[in-house]
Amino acid sequence: MNSMYRTAAVTALGGLLLCSTVACSSSDTADSASSSPSVSSSSVEMTPVAAIKRAAGKNEKITSLSYTMEGKVPGEGAVSGDVAMSVKPPAMRMKMTGESEGEKEEIEILLTSDGMYMGGDSAAADPEMNGKRWIKFPFDSFDKATAETGENPLGGLSSQVDRNPAAESGALALAEDLKKVGEETVDGVKTTHYTGSLPLSAMKAELKGLDAETKKKREKSLKAYEDMGIDKLTMDMWIDGDDLTKQFRTRGTTKSGPLDMTVKFGEYNKPVEIKAPPASEVVDLAEMMNGAEAS
């Protein structure tokens, strides 16, 4: 199989995790400035914690969004992507550029209700693809493999499709050294910049009291950071005048290289329609693997 397809799942997962850090609760513990709908950040000077929690509270209600991401993933090198996603119902379209065996590769990833699709211009050059552009990773097949082996062959990517990276940026409120940097303009939009750092142990402590489903998702994110060898994250968040996240940056240090991912958010709550590619252009990985075992 083309090397791009062998590494794309890992690279995509890294990009998604890096822009979707574990969130803290934003509504139950926020002070009156951050929870009252009648108070605007433009009319009152909020504390950094209140500002982050207020933004997280609004972000959690987002049903769809678009964003770009760019940075470095440990062990994968430079990665950039253009993403549109629907939170309800969960779906995603990502056009990603990364590196595979020292060469620049471009790939498109679609997440639908029945699986993940990967496509790239170089797919037609792979004999195993028979000239078809897309390869399908059906979720049901990988769910079965997960049950049998205890590990998801997609490395957890299937569980990330419903993650809202804007909502989950609220983890920054946990930072003990959280501070306001100042007013800055991002892509023509006036924002307030906040920064802080926190150990993964602080994120783990916040898992107590969460419902089982939410706790499970956040534990997977934490494990992904641990697997990278990260024990501390530095985060920067830019909040616009509507108390929505405009930009979010995550940094960390690992033995395999730096983690440094910046996400810029575009439109919120705009219709996002994700369709699976035509069946005539798709190779099903599960069927391919079954054919290889039978031969």
mmCIF file of C-alpha atoms in Angstrom:
data_model
loop_
_atom_site.group_PDB
_atom_site.id
_atom_site.type_symbol
_atom_site.label_atom_id
_atom_site.label_comp_id
_atom_site.label_asym_id
_atom_site.label_seq_id
_atom_site.Cartn_x
_atom_site.Cartn_y
_atom_site.Cartn_z
ATOM 1 C CA MET A 1 0.000 0.000 0.000
ATOM 2 C CA ASN A 2 1.168 3.559 -0.715
ATOM 3 C CA SER A 3 3.209 4.972 2.202
ATOM 4 C CA MET A 4 0.858 7.931 2.442
ATOM 5 C CA TYR A 5 -1.969 5.609 3.468
ATOM 6 C CA ARG A 6 0.177 3.722 5.954
ATOM 7 C CA THR A 7 0.929 6.904 7.910
ATOM 8 C CA ALA A 8 -2.090 9.124 7.248
ATOM 9 C CA ALA A 9 -4.219 7.802 10.116
ATOM 10 C CA VAL A 10 -1.496 8.559 12.658
ATOM 11 C CA THR A 11 -0.840 12.016 11.229
ATOM 12 C CA ALA A 12 -4.527 12.903 11.113
ATOM 13 C CA LEU A 13 -5.042 11.739 14.658
ATOM 14 C CA GLY A 14 -2.099 13.824 15.826
ATOM 15 C CA GLY A 15 -3.478 16.940 14.197
ATOM 16 C CA LEU A 16 -6.915 16.456 15.690
ATOM 17 C CA LEU A 17 -5.629 15.762 19.169
ATOM 18 C CA LEU A 18 -3.291 18.712 19.152
ATOM 19 C CA CYS A 19 -6.092 21.142 18.411
ATOM 20 C CA SER A 20 -8.565 19.498 20.790
ATOM 21 C CA THR A 21 -7.074 19.529 24.269
ATOM 22 C CA VAL A 22 -9.000 18.209 27.231
ATOM 23 C CA ALA A 23 -11.660 20.653 28.460
ATOM 24 C CA CYS A 24 -12.506 21.685 31.962
ATOM 25 C CA SER A 25 -16.070 22.392 33.072
ATOM 26 C CA SER A 26 -17.057 25.856 31.946
ATOM 27 C CA SER A 27 -20.525 26.484 33.298
ATOM 28 C CA ASP A 28 -20.850 24.992 36.779
ATOM 29 C CA THR A 29 -17.764 26.641 38.293
ATOM 30 C CA ALA A 30 -17.614 29.947 36.426
ATOM 31 C CA ASP A 31 -18.103 33.146 38.383
ATOM 32 C CA SER A 32 -21.000 35.548 37.764
ATOM 33 C CA ALA A 33 -19.110 37.497 35.086
ATOM 34 C CA SER A 34 -18.542 34.392 33.007
ATOM 35 C CA SER A 35 -21.951 32.778 33.424
ATOM 36 C CA SER A 36 -24.355 35.721 33.204
ATOM 37 C CA PRO A 37 -25.609 36.284 29.649
ATOM 38 C CA SER A 38 -26.198 39.963 30.388
ATOM 39 C CA VAL A 39 -22.526 40.682 31.000
ATOM 40 C CA SER A 40 -20.230 41.167 27.990
ATOM 41 C CA SER A 41 -16.459 40.924 28.017
ATOM 42 C CA SER A 42 -16.388 44.224 26.138
ATOM 43 C CA SER A 43 -18.205 46.044 28.954
ATOM 44 C CA VAL A 44 -16.390 44.622 31.966
ATOM 45 C CA GLU A 45 -12.788 43.615 32.646
ATOM 46 C CA MET A 46 -12.991 39.908 33.503
ATOM 47 C CA THR A 47 -10.295 37.858 35.138
ATOM 48 C CA PRO A 48 -8.409 35.526 32.735
ATOM 49 C CA VAL A 49 -10.090 32.462 34.251
ATOM 50 C CA ALA A 50 -13.559 33.986 33.835
ATOM 51 C CA ALA A 51 -12.808 34.977 30.235
ATOM 52 C CA ILE A 52 -11.614 31.479 29.309
ATOM 53 C CA LYS A 53 -14.607 29.826 30.968
ATOM 54 C CA ARG A 54 -17.044 32.204 29.318
ATOM 55 C CA ALA A 55 -15.586 31.431 25.893
ATOM 56 C CA ALA A 56 -15.581 27.691 26.623
ATOM 57 C CA GLY A 57 -19.230 27.871 27.623
ATOM 58 C CA LYS A 58 -20.152 29.426 24.275
ATOM 59 C CA ASN A 59 -17.868 27.123 22.306
ATOM 60 C CA GLU A 60 -19.498 24.027 23.779
ATOM 61 C CA LYS A 61 -22.803 25.009 22.163
ATOM 62 C CA ILE A 62 -21.345 25.137 18.646
ATOM 63 C CA THR A 63 -22.935 22.677 16.203
ATOM 64 C CA SER A 64 -20.501 23.122 13.291
ATOM 65 C CA LEU A 65 -17.292 24.989 12.528
ATOM 66 C CA SER A 66 -14.368 25.393 10.163
ATOM 67 C CA TYR A 67 -10.712 25.863 11.050
ATOM 68 C CA THR A 68 -7.178 25.628 9.776
ATOM 69 C CA MET A 69 -4.308 24.015 11.651
ATOM 70 C CA GLU A 70 -0.586 24.266 11.169
ATOM 71 C CA GLY A 71 2.430 23.131 13.135
ATOM 72 C CA LYS A 72 4.696 20.250 14.058
ATOM 73 C CA VAL A 73 3.715 16.798 15.308
ATOM 74 C CA PRO A 74 6.323 14.685 17.173
ATOM 75 C CA GLY A 75 7.604 11.944 14.899
ATOM 76 C CA GLU A 76 5.615 13.240 11.913
ATOM 77 C CA GLY A 77 7.167 16.646 11.156
ATOM 78 C CA ALA A 78 5.294 19.586 9.675
ATOM 79 C CA VAL A 79 1.530 19.228 9.280
ATOM 80 C CA SER A 80 -1.125 21.611 8.024
ATOM 81 C CA GLY A 81 -4.817 21.156 7.387
ATOM 82 C CA ASP A 82 -8.060 22.808 6.359
ATOM 83 C CA VAL A 83 -11.055 21.375 8.223
ATOM 84 C CA ALA A 84 -14.842 21.663 8.201
ATOM 85 C CA MET A 85 -16.781 19.651 10.736
ATOM 86 C CA SER A 86 -20.268 19.103 12.042
ATOM 87 C CA VAL A 87 -20.614 18.297 15.727
ATOM 88 C CA LYS A 88 -24.257 17.238 15.461
ATOM 89 C CA PRO A 89 -24.453 14.986 13.513
ATOM 90 C CA PRO A 90 -20.726 14.141 13.687
ATOM 91 C CA ALA A 91 -18.888 14.425 10.365
ATOM 92 C CA MET A 92 -15.646 15.965 9.095
ATOM 93 C CA ARG A 93 -13.769 16.920 5.955
ATOM 94 C CA MET A 94 -10.003 17.567 6.202
ATOM 95 C CA LYS A 95 -7.525 18.493 3.494
ATOM 96 C CA MET A 96 -4.108 17.859 4.960
ATOM 97 C CA THR A 97 -0.503 18.338 3.940
ATOM 98 C CA GLY A 98 2.241 16.426 5.714
ATOM 99 C CA GLU A 99 5.396 14.407 5.238
ATOM 100 C CA SER A 100 5.744 10.715 4.413
ATOM 101 C CA GLU A 101 9.193 9.138 4.192
ATOM 102 C CA GLY A 102 10.767 12.568 3.723
ATOM 103 C CA GLU A 103 8.450 13.673 0.928
ATOM 104 C CA LYS A 104 5.581 16.144 0.989
ATOM 105 C CA GLU A 105 2.176 14.512 0.621
ATOM 106 C CA GLU A 106 -1.333 15.885 0.268
ATOM 107 C CA ILE A 107 -4.348 13.921 1.379
ATOM 108 C CA GLU A 108 -8.054 14.437 1.915
ATOM 109 C CA ILE A 109 -9.850 12.748 4.800
ATOM 110 C CA LEU A 110 -13.612 12.330 5.139
ATOM 111 C CA LEU A 111 -15.353 11.066 8.244
ATOM 112 C CA THR A 112 -18.957 9.940 7.781
ATOM 113 C CA SER A 113 -21.358 7.805 9.785
ATOM 114 C CA ASP A 114 -20.009 4.562 8.310
ATOM 115 C CA GLY A 115 -16.266 5.117 8.235
ATOM 116 C CA MET A 116 -13.214 7.130 7.334
ATOM 117 C CA TYR A 117 -12.162 7.742 3.728
ATOM 118 C CA MET A 118 -8.687 8.817 2.598
ATOM 119 C CA GLY A 119 -7.893 10.056 -0.871
ATOM 120 C CA GLY A 120 -4.948 11.583 -2.679
ATOM 121 C CA ASP A 121 -3.760 12.240 -6.219
ATOM 122 C CA SER A 122 -1.020 9.635 -5.842
ATOM 123 C CA ALA A 123 -3.537 6.885 -5.059
ATOM 124 C CA ALA A 124 -3.973 6.028 -8.747
ATOM 125 C CA ALA A 125 -0.272 5.173 -8.928
ATOM 126 C CA ASP A 126 -0.639 2.398 -6.350
ATOM 127 C CA PRO A 127 -1.305 -0.978 -8.038
ATOM 128 C CA GLU A 128 -3.334 -2.151 -5.052
ATOM 129 C CA MET A 129 -5.763 0.751 -5.602
ATOM 130 C CA ASN A 130 -6.582 -0.255 -9.205
ATOM 131 C CA GLY A 131 -6.666 3.388 -10.222
ATOM 132 C CA LYS A 132 -9.219 4.302 -7.559
ATOM 133 C CA ARG A 133 -8.688 7.502 -5.593
ATOM 134 C CA TRP A 134 -10.213 6.647 -2.198
ATOM 135 C CA ILE A 135 -9.625 3.979 0.411
ATOM 136 C CA LYS A 136 -12.280 3.288 3.052
ATOM 137 C CA PHE A 137 -11.661 2.362 6.671
ATOM 138 C CA PRO A 138 -15.092 1.044 7.819
ATOM 139 C CA PHE A 139 -15.733 1.657 11.495
ATOM 140 C CA ASP A 140 -17.605 -1.610 12.042
ATOM 141 C CA SER A 141 -14.616 -3.675 10.905
ATOM 142 C CA PHE A 142 -12.246 -1.778 13.174
ATOM 143 C CA ASP A 143 -14.675 -1.973 16.088
ATOM 144 C CA LYS A 144 -14.527 -5.762 15.704
ATOM 145 C CA ALA A 145 -10.718 -5.672 15.557
ATOM 146 C CA THR A 146 -10.652 -3.481 18.663
ATOM 147 C CA ALA A 147 -12.831 -5.958 20.553
ATOM 148 C CA GLU A 148 -10.540 -8.836 19.563
ATOM 149 C CA THR A 149 -7.155 -7.169 20.146
ATOM 150 C CA GLY A 150 -7.946 -4.437 22.659
ATOM 151 C CA GLU A 151 -6.530 -1.774 20.326
ATOM 152 C CA ASN A 152 -8.192 0.311 17.619
ATOM 153 C CA PRO A 153 -6.176 -0.069 14.364
ATOM 154 C CA LEU A 154 -7.007 3.559 13.577
ATOM 155 C CA GLY A 155 -5.241 4.678 16.738
ATOM 156 C CA GLY A 156 -8.416 6.252 18.119
ATOM 157 C CA LEU A 157 -9.188 8.519 15.166
ATOM 158 C CA SER A 158 -12.750 7.213 14.931
ATOM 159 C CA SER A 159 -13.454 8.444 18.459
ATOM 160 C CA GLN A 160 -12.270 11.965 17.605
ATOM 161 C CA VAL A 161 -14.828 12.784 14.918
ATOM 162 C CA ASP A 162 -17.269 14.370 17.374
ATOM 163 C CA ARG A 163 -14.616 16.417 19.150
ATOM 164 C CA ASN A 164 -15.161 20.168 19.071
ATOM 165 C CA PRO A 165 -11.672 21.737 19.292
ATOM 166 C CA ALA A 166 -13.109 25.177 20.058
ATOM 167 C CA ALA A 167 -15.054 23.921 23.067
ATOM 168 C CA GLU A 168 -12.181 21.870 24.402
ATOM 169 C CA SER A 169 -9.757 24.789 24.455
ATOM 170 C CA GLY A 170 -11.240 25.572 27.880
ATOM 171 C CA ALA A 171 -8.523 23.428 29.476
ATOM 172 C CA LEU A 172 -6.439 26.609 29.626
ATOM 173 C CA ALA A 173 -8.522 27.738 32.609
ATOM 174 C CA LEU A 174 -6.736 25.085 34.689
ATOM 175 C CA ALA A 175 -3.345 26.788 34.319
ATOM 176 C CA GLU A 176 -2.035 28.215 37.599
ATOM 177 C CA ASP A 177 0.075 30.766 35.703
ATOM 178 C CA LEU A 178 -2.780 31.860 33.404
ATOM 179 C CA LYS A 179 -2.430 35.517 32.412
ATOM 180 C CA LYS A 180 -3.647 38.064 29.905
ATOM 181 C CA VAL A 181 -0.991 38.903 27.307
ATOM 182 C CA GLY A 182 -2.823 41.800 25.674
ATOM 183 C CA GLU A 183 -5.001 42.871 22.778
ATOM 184 C CA GLU A 184 -4.014 41.458 19.371
ATOM 185 C CA THR A 185 -5.500 41.247 15.876
ATOM 186 C CA VAL A 186 -5.862 37.795 14.263
ATOM 187 C CA ASP A 187 -6.862 37.715 10.581
ATOM 188 C CA GLY A 188 -8.377 41.184 10.896
ATOM 189 C CA VAL A 189 -10.339 40.323 14.053
ATOM 190 C CA LYS A 190 -9.616 42.074 17.367
ATOM 191 C CA THR A 191 -8.925 39.553 20.116
ATOM 192 C CA THR A 192 -7.615 39.232 23.655
ATOM 193 C CA HIS A 193 -4.639 36.901 24.045
ATOM 194 C CA TYR A 194 -4.271 34.656 27.112
ATOM 195 C CA THR A 195 -1.503 32.174 27.921
ATOM 196 C CA GLY A 196 -0.649 29.584 30.538
ATOM 197 C CA SER A 197 0.866 26.144 31.107
ATOM 198 C CA LEU A 198 -0.284 23.085 32.996
ATOM 199 C CA PRO A 199 0.836 19.514 33.687
ATOM 200 C CA LEU A 200 -1.195 16.570 32.494
ATOM 201 C CA SER A 201 -1.670 15.641 36.155
ATOM 202 C CA ALA A 202 -3.884 18.720 36.554
ATOM 203 C CA MET A 203 -6.036 17.546 33.648
ATOM 204 C CA LYS A 204 -6.327 14.089 35.182
ATOM 205 C CA ALA A 205 -7.498 15.589 38.452
ATOM 206 C CA GLU A 206 -10.396 17.238 36.601
ATOM 207 C CA LEU A 207 -11.719 13.851 35.430
ATOM 208 C CA LYS A 208 -13.333 13.165 38.788
ATOM 209 C CA GLY A 209 -17.057 13.656 38.810
ATOM 210 C CA LEU A 210 -17.490 13.526 35.022
ATOM 211 C CA ASP A 211 -20.046 11.277 33.388
ATOM 212 C CA ALA A 212 -18.662 7.987 32.072
ATOM 213 C CA GLU A 213 -18.773 8.885 28.364
ATOM 214 C CA THR A 214 -17.097 12.284 28.768
ATOM 215 C CA LYS A 215 -14.471 10.837 31.091
ATOM 216 C CA LYS A 216 -13.637 8.073 28.592
ATOM 217 C CA LYS A 217 -13.082 10.557 25.749
ATOM 218 C CA ARG A 218 -10.864 12.806 27.845
ATOM 219 C CA GLU A 219 -8.829 9.886 29.124
ATOM 220 C CA LYS A 220 -8.086 8.911 25.496
ATOM 221 C CA SER A 221 -6.815 12.431 24.772
ATOM 222 C CA LEU A 222 -4.617 12.397 27.854
ATOM 223 C CA LYS A 223 -3.210 8.995 26.912
ATOM 224 C CA ALA A 224 -2.343 10.316 23.448
ATOM 225 C CA TYR A 225 -0.262 13.084 25.025
ATOM 226 C CA GLU A 226 1.353 10.610 27.406
ATOM 227 C CA ASP A 227 2.217 8.321 24.494
ATOM 228 C CA MET A 228 3.988 11.280 22.886
ATOM 229 C CA GLY A 229 6.032 11.662 26.059
ATOM 230 C CA ILE A 230 4.445 14.965 27.097
ATOM 231 C CA ASP A 231 3.922 15.754 30.773
ATOM 232 C CA LYS A 232 3.260 19.500 30.459
ATOM 233 C CA LEU A 233 1.455 21.681 27.910
ATOM 234 C CA THR A 234 1.732 25.393 27.172
ATOM 235 C CA MET A 235 -1.419 26.920 25.692
ATOM 236 C CA ASP A 236 -2.314 30.257 24.126
ATOM 237 C CA MET A 237 -5.889 31.328 23.405
ATOM 238 C CA TRP A 238 -7.181 34.343 21.475
ATOM 239 C CA ILE A 239 -10.814 35.309 22.227
ATOM 240 C CA ASP A 240 -12.803 37.692 20.015
ATOM 241 C CA GLY A 241 -15.397 40.304 20.970
ATOM 242 C CA ASP A 242 -18.196 37.723 20.821
ATOM 243 C CA ASP A 243 -16.432 35.591 23.454
ATOM 244 C CA LEU A 244 -15.581 32.903 20.896
ATOM 245 C CA THR A 245 -12.176 31.314 20.353
ATOM 246 C CA LYS A 246 -10.479 32.802 17.291
ATOM 247 C CA GLN A 247 -7.118 31.067 17.654
ATOM 248 C CA PHE A 248 -5.608 28.393 19.893
ATOM 249 C CA ARG A 249 -2.016 27.177 20.176
ATOM 250 C CA THR A 250 -0.700 24.081 21.971
ATOM 251 C CA ARG A 251 2.978 23.392 22.672
ATOM 252 C CA GLY A 252 4.939 20.648 24.379
ATOM 253 C CA THR A 253 8.320 18.910 24.397
ATOM 254 C CA THR A 254 8.943 15.252 23.563
ATOM 255 C CA LYS A 255 11.927 13.006 22.834
ATOM 256 C CA SER A 256 10.701 12.689 19.237
ATOM 257 C CA GLY A 257 10.655 16.452 18.669
ATOM 258 C CA PRO A 258 8.485 19.474 19.457
ATOM 259 C CA LEU A 259 4.715 19.580 19.570
ATOM 260 C CA ASP A 260 3.540 22.961 18.293
ATOM 261 C CA MET A 261 0.083 23.243 16.744
ATOM 262 C CA THR A 262 -1.903 26.415 16.026
ATOM 263 C CA VAL A 263 -5.587 26.337 15.134
ATOM 264 C CA LYS A 264 -7.384 29.315 13.577
ATOM 265 C CA PHE A 265 -11.161 29.190 13.669
ATOM 266 C CA GLY A 266 -13.242 30.481 10.787
ATOM 267 C CA GLU A 267 -17.022 30.203 10.573
ATOM 268 C CA TYR A 268 -19.250 28.825 13.310
ATOM 269 C CA ASN A 269 -22.676 27.189 12.979
ATOM 270 C CA LYS A 270 -22.709 27.252 9.181
ATOM 271 C CA PRO A 271 -24.171 24.236 7.330
ATOM 272 C CA VAL A 272 -21.569 21.508 6.746
ATOM 273 C CA GLU A 273 -22.466 18.614 4.448
ATOM 274 C CA ILE A 274 -20.085 15.667 4.181
ATOM 275 C CA LYS A 275 -20.798 13.001 1.562
ATOM 276 C CA ALA A 276 -18.990 9.717 1.051
ATOM 277 C CA PRO A 277 -17.129 9.385 -2.301
ATOM 278 C CA PRO A 278 -18.817 7.443 -5.147
ATOM 279 C CA ALA A 279 -18.525 3.705 -4.555
ATOM 280 C CA SER A 280 -16.858 3.292 -7.962
ATOM 281 C CA GLU A 281 -13.888 5.349 -6.714
ATOM 282 C CA VAL A 282 -13.448 3.544 -3.384
ATOM 283 C CA VAL A 283 -11.376 0.559 -2.287
ATOM 284 C CA ASP A 284 -12.614 -0.980 0.968
ATOM 285 C CA LEU A 285 -9.642 -1.758 3.217
ATOM 286 C CA ALA A 286 -11.489 -4.528 5.055
ATOM 287 C CA GLU A 287 -12.261 -6.288 1.767
ATOM 288 C CA MET A 288 -8.668 -5.768 0.619
ATOM 289 C CA MET A 289 -7.340 -7.338 3.807
ATOM 290 C CA ASN A 290 -9.762 -10.278 3.571
ATOM 291 C CA GLY A 291 -8.654 -10.867 -0.020
ATOM 292 C CA ALA A 292 -5.013 -10.853 0.998
ATOM 293 C CA GLU A 293 -5.664 -13.395 3.773
ATOM 294 C CA ALA A 294 -7.555 -15.680 1.389
ATOM 295 C CA SER A 295 -4.816 -15.662 -1.285
#
